[in-house]
Amino acid sequence: MAEQVVGQASTEVSMGEDVNVGKLSFPAMLSLVVGSMIGGGIFSLPQNIAAAASPGPMVIGWTITGIGMICLAMVYQKLAIRRPDLDNGIYAYAKAGFGDFIGFNSAWGYWLSALIGNVGYLVLLFSTVGKFVPAFAGGNTVWAVLAASVLLWLTHALVLAGVRTAAFVNTIATIAKIVPLITFIAICAVAFDVGVFTEDFWGSHAGLGSVFAQTKSMMLVTVWVFIGIEGASIYSKRARKRSDVGKATVGGFLFVLVLLIGVNLLSMGIMHRAKLAGLPDASMGDVLSSVVGPWGSVLVSAGVIISLLGALLAWILLCGETMQVPGEDGTVPKLFGRINKHEAPAPALWITNIVSQICLVMTVLWDGAYLAMATLAAALILVPYLLSAAFALKMVIKGETYENGPRSQRVRDAVVATVATLYGIWLVVAAGADALMLAALLYLPGAAVFVWAKREQRAKRIFKPYEIGVLVLLALISVVSIISIVTGRLSLT
């Protein structure tokens, strides 16, 4: 059956490749991956990594992270080809592999995490502008939130005008944000000092713990800069060619990996680790300024602003698409599945940005609001990654779509899927019990939305037996989380 489904879907895709009106080209898909991965994190990477590890453990950490993430990227590449009948990878793979409720939770968790990330981009954006306009200082003043709200709804209007239009603007923004990064790498490569880089290479005198402890801490930082690797798979149904999904995922990842390692490694050859660790946010600016003077900080600040604008657009696009596809097939309420005359997921975007606006206002009313929301959502996005890798591994084990292929291909895919799954498990475990407990508080309310969707379908049975078990587990963890918060053992900030 799986072979027939894949064969039929592949035929439909190949037949439709000549009729590409409204479809996204490879450059547009690539820009979605790169644009969603490069937000504000890379500009703070020198300080973030230096505070966690010395150069030696840093190199080990990047090696492990690179292997784990390239395997995850390859999982999305292979699944896009082997299961072209599944659109919106993050959601569809979880549903196909583990059922409706797990698929729903994958979409729900990803959507919430992305939504909160958008609020974070807005706060960081106006915090950066606040360096030049005091009224925006900190990013959560009344004036900053008013300006951020205007920007949020302008972006909303742009996406409503059509996904292709928004994707084109995102492509321009992605190119613009790459320029300061390449400039930084080129200048720092010339100024790189091997002596500075190799001093206390293993951190024996840094007070950061063992090599293992430093490597682990450093890897926890790198997790967040790779979020967005799945961007092309979410837009799979809009791709001009199905093969572009995998190419954009792997190509985008490799390009961003080179930028990240370049920024991180070269910074440690410009400034001593201890000095790097003490720098403020957007630490790239201070590193560049130490080489070229004050204009370096201005260039990086401009890069941060452009990067955050582009990332905001990319992630609002992803938020809408993440809920539109499950809305089409009834896994979430049908309201989310509707599109406007420009083929934009209008209701999903309205709901997304209304919630984003509420969260944005909360940052004014309570200084700790954003940090609390980010803490609650931090672990959410890791679960969909794990489910995607686990689905690929399940397919290999069962031999689905491998019936007529060479055994060597199945073995290679088994290795990739196993490494990606193990890395996904490590990410979830490394996030910590507290983060997972708090994440359950956001997963649990989604059950009501799932029930709403099932009742729209007039389903005879809403939850399967194992899904009831998952729901009960979420409820129990949520109760423990609430008790822990009330008693002070668990903090929201």
XYZ file of C-alpha atoms in Angstrom:
493
model
C 0.000 0.000 0.000
C 2.754 2.473 0.957
C 4.495 1.740 -2.354
C 1.291 2.437 -4.273
C 0.674 5.680 -2.409
C 4.225 6.844 -3.021
C 4.100 5.811 -6.663
C 0.821 7.623 -7.240
C 2.019 10.755 -5.417
C 5.308 10.705 -7.333
C 3.428 10.504 -10.616
C 1.212 13.408 -9.602
C 4.248 15.484 -8.661
C 6.105 14.723 -11.886
C 3.008 15.532 -13.939
C 2.553 18.801 -12.085
C 6.136 19.982 -12.472
C 5.271 21.595 -15.810
C 2.423 23.567 -14.240
C 4.217 25.643 -11.648
C 2.122 28.760 -11.367
C 2.240 29.917 -7.753
C 4.948 27.409 -6.777
C 8.166 28.262 -4.938
C 11.479 27.958 -6.777
C 14.631 26.386 -5.346
C 16.168 29.787 -4.414
C 12.963 30.694 -2.569
C 12.971 27.356 -0.696
C 16.660 27.738 0.123
C 16.055 31.256 1.416
C 13.274 29.972 3.674
C 15.719 27.539 5.290
C 18.595 30.010 5.597
C 16.317 32.898 6.555
C 14.569 30.969 9.313
C 17.855 29.583 10.720
C 19.693 32.912 10.780
C 17.917 35.123 13.289
C 19.585 36.869 16.197
C 21.429 33.872 17.630
C 24.457 33.949 15.356
C 25.225 37.559 16.310
C 25.462 36.582 19.997
C 27.278 33.309 19.348
C 30.831 34.457 20.270
C 29.794 35.365 23.832
C 27.350 32.469 24.248
C 29.899 29.800 23.326
C 32.821 31.458 25.159
C 30.771 31.449 28.363
C 30.279 27.694 27.994
C 33.515 26.266 26.601
C 37.160 26.778 25.651
C 38.377 26.252 22.050
C 39.111 22.502 22.365
C 35.698 21.454 23.706
C 34.133 23.917 21.283
C 35.668 22.058 18.312
C 34.460 18.713 19.693
C 30.988 20.129 20.258
C 30.707 21.516 16.733
C 31.832 18.173 15.310
C 29.163 16.230 17.197
C 26.484 18.832 16.535
C 27.379 18.960 12.844
C 27.073 15.175 12.492
C 23.769 15.061 14.379
C 22.207 17.963 12.503
C 23.381 16.859 9.044
C 21.757 13.485 9.704
C 18.540 15.290 10.668
C 18.778 17.391 7.497
C 19.269 14.210 5.468
C 16.225 12.684 7.151
C 14.089 15.540 5.831
C 15.738 15.199 2.433
C 15.070 11.463 2.167
C 11.522 11.660 3.523
C 10.631 14.392 1.025
C 11.603 12.000 -1.789
C 10.336 8.698 -0.337
C 7.028 10.064 0.942
C 6.000 12.823 -1.488
C 2.403 12.169 -0.465
C 3.123 13.804 2.917
C 3.074 17.614 3.010
C 4.256 19.793 5.910
C 7.011 17.513 7.227
C 7.019 18.427 10.909
C 3.346 17.570 11.277
C 2.821 14.992 8.546
C 5.721 12.713 9.505
C 4.635 12.574 13.140
C 1.046 11.802 12.142
C 1.990 9.144 9.578
C 4.318 7.454 12.008
C 2.503 7.701 15.314
C -1.133 8.671 14.787
C -3.433 11.698 14.775
C -2.885 12.922 18.342
C 0.911 12.706 18.169
C 0.818 14.451 14.783
C -1.413 17.154 16.215
C 0.927 17.705 19.154
C 3.892 17.987 16.806
C 2.128 20.766 14.857
C 0.792 22.395 18.038
C 4.140 22.442 19.814
C 5.992 23.686 16.757
C 3.426 26.417 16.164
C 3.569 27.690 19.758
C 7.342 27.616 19.856
C 7.589 29.512 16.560
C 4.961 32.019 17.656
C 6.824 32.811 20.872
C 10.046 33.006 18.899
C 8.465 35.752 16.784
C 7.779 37.768 19.920
C 11.399 37.251 20.905
C 12.582 38.525 17.512
C 10.501 41.686 17.959
C 11.821 42.345 21.469
C 15.437 41.770 20.402
C 14.961 43.855 17.260
C 13.788 46.926 19.143
C 16.316 46.334 21.879
C 18.972 46.665 19.165
C 17.310 49.772 17.750
C 17.263 51.047 21.353
C 21.038 51.489 21.144
C 20.311 54.408 18.814
C 16.776 55.383 19.959
C 16.556 55.537 23.782
C 12.746 55.246 23.772
C 13.141 51.633 22.571
C 15.826 50.660 25.108
C 15.398 47.088 26.316
C 12.891 46.251 23.586
C 9.883 46.086 25.936
C 9.060 49.742 26.643
C 5.605 51.031 25.699
C 7.057 52.781 22.630
C 9.011 49.683 21.633
C 5.937 47.465 21.868
C 3.840 49.967 19.905
C 6.456 50.036 17.136
C 6.807 46.233 17.282
C 3.034 45.880 16.969
C 2.998 48.042 13.839
C 5.793 45.918 12.349
C 3.997 42.688 13.289
C 0.825 43.697 11.457
C 2.671 45.100 8.461
C 4.380 41.718 8.121
C 1.000 40.053 8.582
C -0.408 42.116 5.692
C 2.551 41.216 3.483
C 2.029 37.478 4.038
C -1.718 37.818 3.433
C -0.896 39.329 0.035
C 0.513 35.958 -0.992
C 3.124 33.445 0.055
C 5.142 33.932 -3.144
C 5.358 37.697 -2.566
C 6.417 37.193 1.050
C 8.917 34.515 0.012
C 10.451 36.905 -2.520
C 10.866 39.599 0.142
C 12.364 36.966 2.444
C 14.910 36.081 -0.261
C 16.020 39.721 -0.482
C 16.247 39.981 3.313
C 18.241 36.741 3.503
C 20.822 38.016 1.024
C 21.062 41.299 2.935
C 21.618 39.609 6.294
C 24.393 37.397 4.920
C 26.531 40.360 3.804
C 27.627 41.505 7.300
C 28.304 37.893 8.307
C 30.603 37.279 5.345
C 32.268 40.651 5.971
C 32.898 39.656 9.599
C 34.383 36.296 8.601
C 36.636 37.825 5.931
C 38.057 40.513 8.244
C 38.492 38.212 11.253
C 40.162 35.543 9.117
C 42.903 38.066 8.303
C 43.203 39.244 11.922
C 43.049 35.714 13.419
C 45.744 35.054 16.057
C 46.633 31.381 16.517
C 48.248 32.160 19.884
C 45.044 33.638 21.257
C 43.034 30.672 19.947
C 45.276 27.971 21.428
C 45.790 29.605 24.838
C 44.275 27.292 27.513
C 42.917 25.234 24.612
C 41.178 22.649 26.790
C 40.009 25.071 29.473
C 42.180 23.628 32.257
C 42.299 27.034 33.969
C 38.956 28.409 32.842
C 36.839 27.059 35.703
C 34.255 25.717 33.255
C 34.511 22.094 34.318
C 35.732 19.024 32.473
C 36.061 18.737 28.710
C 32.858 16.667 28.706
C 30.975 19.283 30.751
C 32.173 22.089 28.471
C 31.252 20.141 25.347
C 27.755 19.457 26.657
C 27.208 23.090 27.653
C 28.453 24.285 24.290
C 26.172 21.856 22.422
C 23.128 23.125 24.314
C 23.871 26.583 22.929
C 24.216 25.308 19.344
C 20.802 23.622 19.403
C 18.955 26.912 19.178
C 20.939 28.353 16.262
C 19.899 25.428 14.033
C 16.169 25.777 14.554
C 14.631 26.379 11.130
C 16.396 23.513 9.381
C 12.944 22.059 8.657
C 11.676 25.179 6.841
C 11.652 23.691 3.342
C 9.848 20.525 4.445
C 7.011 22.592 5.911
C 6.543 24.223 2.501
C 6.859 20.944 0.602
C 3.434 21.207 -1.045
C 4.348 24.627 -2.466
C 7.680 23.512 -3.951
C 8.088 23.763 -7.721
C 9.966 20.452 -7.650
C 9.744 17.923 -4.850
C 13.486 17.314 -5.035
C 14.051 21.001 -4.172
C 12.815 20.337 -0.629
C 15.705 18.033 0.211
C 18.278 20.078 -1.701
C 17.227 23.280 0.064
C 17.294 21.578 3.482
C 20.780 20.090 3.165
C 22.242 23.006 1.193
C 20.820 25.579 3.587
C 22.079 23.675 6.609
C 25.621 23.307 5.255
C 25.804 26.992 4.345
C 24.598 28.135 7.769
C 26.908 25.623 9.490
C 29.910 27.175 7.740
C 28.789 30.662 8.815
C 28.232 29.593 12.426
C 31.551 27.790 12.789
C 33.347 30.635 11.034
C 31.899 33.283 13.352
C 32.511 31.194 16.470
C 35.998 29.864 15.694
C 37.410 33.140 14.355
C 36.112 35.120 17.335
C 38.184 32.955 19.662
C 41.253 33.908 17.662
C 40.526 37.629 18.032
C 39.719 37.904 21.752
C 40.672 35.755 24.721
C 37.857 33.459 25.847
C 37.335 35.177 29.207
C 36.936 38.570 27.531
C 34.534 37.138 24.961
C 32.447 35.583 27.727
C 31.948 39.010 29.303
C 30.601 40.738 26.188
C 26.947 41.887 25.923
C 24.334 40.630 23.422
C 25.192 40.906 19.717
C 28.792 40.261 20.767
C 29.900 39.983 17.130
C 29.854 43.779 17.026
C 32.365 44.093 19.868
C 34.640 41.490 18.281
C 34.626 43.273 14.932
C 35.093 46.670 16.594
C 38.236 45.418 18.292
C 39.696 44.857 14.811
C 38.344 47.729 12.678
C 37.044 50.311 15.154
C 33.518 51.605 16.007
C 32.067 51.093 12.530
C 32.288 47.352 13.131
C 29.662 47.571 15.853
C 27.412 49.695 13.624
C 27.697 47.163 10.788
C 26.784 44.266 13.055
C 23.878 46.199 14.597
C 22.550 46.835 11.092
C 23.024 43.123 10.363
C 21.066 42.194 13.497
C 18.162 44.456 12.498
C 18.023 43.142 8.926
C 18.412 39.556 10.117
C 15.621 39.833 12.664
C 13.292 41.462 10.130
C 13.936 38.613 7.711
C 13.611 35.942 10.392
C 10.327 37.453 11.598
C 8.914 37.221 8.083
C 10.181 33.665 7.595
C 8.723 32.459 10.891
C 5.343 34.130 10.426
C 5.208 32.301 7.085
C 6.082 29.033 8.845
C 3.502 29.606 11.599
C 0.698 29.974 9.095
C 1.725 26.990 7.005
C 2.258 24.767 10.060
C -1.433 25.009 11.023
C -2.940 25.318 7.538
C -2.076 21.823 6.316
C -3.452 19.981 9.394
C -6.502 22.242 9.092
C -7.076 20.923 5.566
C -7.172 17.291 6.660
C -9.133 17.925 9.868
C -6.421 17.193 12.436
C -6.933 20.744 13.699
C -10.217 22.697 13.277
C -11.147 23.395 9.646
C -10.905 27.129 10.293
C -7.105 26.854 10.194
C -7.185 25.162 6.805
C -8.812 27.979 4.867
C -6.834 30.100 2.422
C -7.625 33.475 0.871
C -7.697 34.450 -2.805
C -3.905 34.857 -2.733
C -3.540 31.280 -1.413
C -2.284 32.547 1.943
C -3.451 30.740 5.130
C -5.416 33.787 6.329
C -7.297 32.403 9.394
C -4.170 30.630 10.680
C -2.203 33.868 10.296
C -4.861 35.967 12.052
C -4.973 33.588 15.015
C -1.172 33.365 15.143
C -0.621 37.099 15.160
C -3.446 37.919 17.568
C -1.832 35.554 20.070
C 1.573 37.073 19.248
C 0.147 40.545 19.941
C -1.125 39.431 23.350
C 2.284 37.985 24.216
C 3.941 41.192 23.028
C 1.786 43.316 25.344
C 2.672 41.000 28.216
C 6.328 41.943 27.818
C 5.387 45.498 28.874
C 3.242 44.464 31.811
C 5.777 42.030 33.194
C 9.509 42.179 32.537
C 9.793 38.431 32.991
C 6.910 37.571 30.683
C 8.931 36.841 27.566
C 11.546 34.830 29.430
C 8.769 32.832 31.089
C 7.098 32.110 27.747
C 10.401 31.234 26.128
C 11.184 28.840 28.977
C 7.801 27.172 28.558
C 8.255 26.796 24.790
C 11.967 26.023 24.584
C 11.599 22.248 24.639
C 8.530 22.160 22.378
C 10.372 22.404 19.093
C 12.739 19.558 19.983
C 9.930 16.986 20.153
C 8.896 17.423 16.470
C 12.540 16.944 15.443
C 12.717 13.677 17.366
C 9.423 12.469 15.896
C 10.596 13.163 12.326
C 13.804 11.185 12.872
C 11.909 8.371 14.608
C 9.477 8.147 11.679
C 12.381 7.776 9.231
C 13.863 5.050 11.431
C 10.496 3.282 11.627
C 10.214 3.299 7.830
C 13.677 1.767 7.458
C 13.000 -0.929 10.053
C 9.669 -1.893 8.441
C 11.097 -1.578 4.934
C 8.427 0.852 3.749
C 9.334 2.252 0.276
C 12.475 0.026 0.261
C 10.788 -3.033 -1.273
C 12.477 -2.759 -4.671
C 15.579 -0.720 -3.861
C 19.128 -1.927 -3.208
C 19.877 -3.200 0.284
C 22.865 -0.848 0.548
C 20.553 2.189 0.327
C 18.408 0.863 3.153
C 21.502 0.284 5.283
C 22.775 3.829 4.636
C 19.400 5.310 5.467
C 19.237 3.186 8.621
C 22.542 4.651 9.822
C 21.395 8.222 9.097
C 17.999 7.735 10.764
C 19.558 6.052 13.817
C 22.075 8.841 14.346
C 19.361 11.492 13.867
C 17.056 9.717 16.330
C 19.778 9.333 18.956
C 20.704 12.988 18.519
C 17.015 13.933 18.843
C 16.761 11.948 22.088
C 19.879 13.689 23.383
C 18.406 17.114 22.578
C 15.219 16.376 24.496
C 17.068 14.926 27.489
C 19.645 17.733 27.496
C 16.852 20.320 27.591
C 16.324 19.209 31.186
C 13.440 17.881 33.260
C 12.297 21.362 34.284
C 11.937 22.535 30.667
C 10.039 19.375 29.724
C 7.715 19.724 32.714
C 6.911 23.298 31.779
C 6.441 22.326 28.127
C 3.705 19.892 29.167
C 1.723 22.910 30.383
C 1.538 24.120 26.786
C 0.926 20.742 25.209
C -2.031 19.908 27.474
C -4.416 22.753 26.416
C -3.932 21.632 22.823
C -5.994 18.537 23.626
C -9.116 20.720 23.702
C -8.346 21.972 20.177
C -7.800 18.366 19.053
C -11.205 17.367 20.498
C -12.794 20.342 18.692
C -11.375 19.095 15.381
C -12.509 15.513 15.968
C -16.045 16.649 16.769
C -16.116 18.645 13.533
C -15.366 15.350 11.780
C -18.061 13.586 13.813
C -15.470 11.000 14.793
C -16.904 8.022 16.683
C -13.773 7.768 18.797
C -11.692 10.825 19.617
C -8.695 9.175 21.278
C -7.212 5.769 20.644
C -6.169 3.809 23.756
C -2.475 4.711 23.519
C -3.407 8.349 22.851
C -5.373 8.393 26.089
C -2.173 7.220 27.771
C -0.264 10.135 26.242
C -2.976 12.565 27.369
C -2.959 11.200 30.928
C 0.843 11.476 31.038
C 0.677 15.112 29.889
C -1.971 15.837 32.536
C 0.080 14.236 35.320
C 3.246 16.103 34.335
C 1.262 19.351 34.147
C -0.138 18.828 37.649
C 3.352 18.176 39.006
C 4.595 21.282 37.180
C 1.879 23.487 38.676
C 2.557 22.153 42.182
C 6.285 22.729 41.690
C 5.663 26.309 40.527
C 3.365 27.062 43.473
C 5.846 25.637 45.983
C 8.742 27.514 44.390
C 10.710 24.452 43.329
C 10.172 25.281 39.674
C 10.588 28.812 38.334
C 9.034 30.311 35.223
C 11.999 32.631 34.730
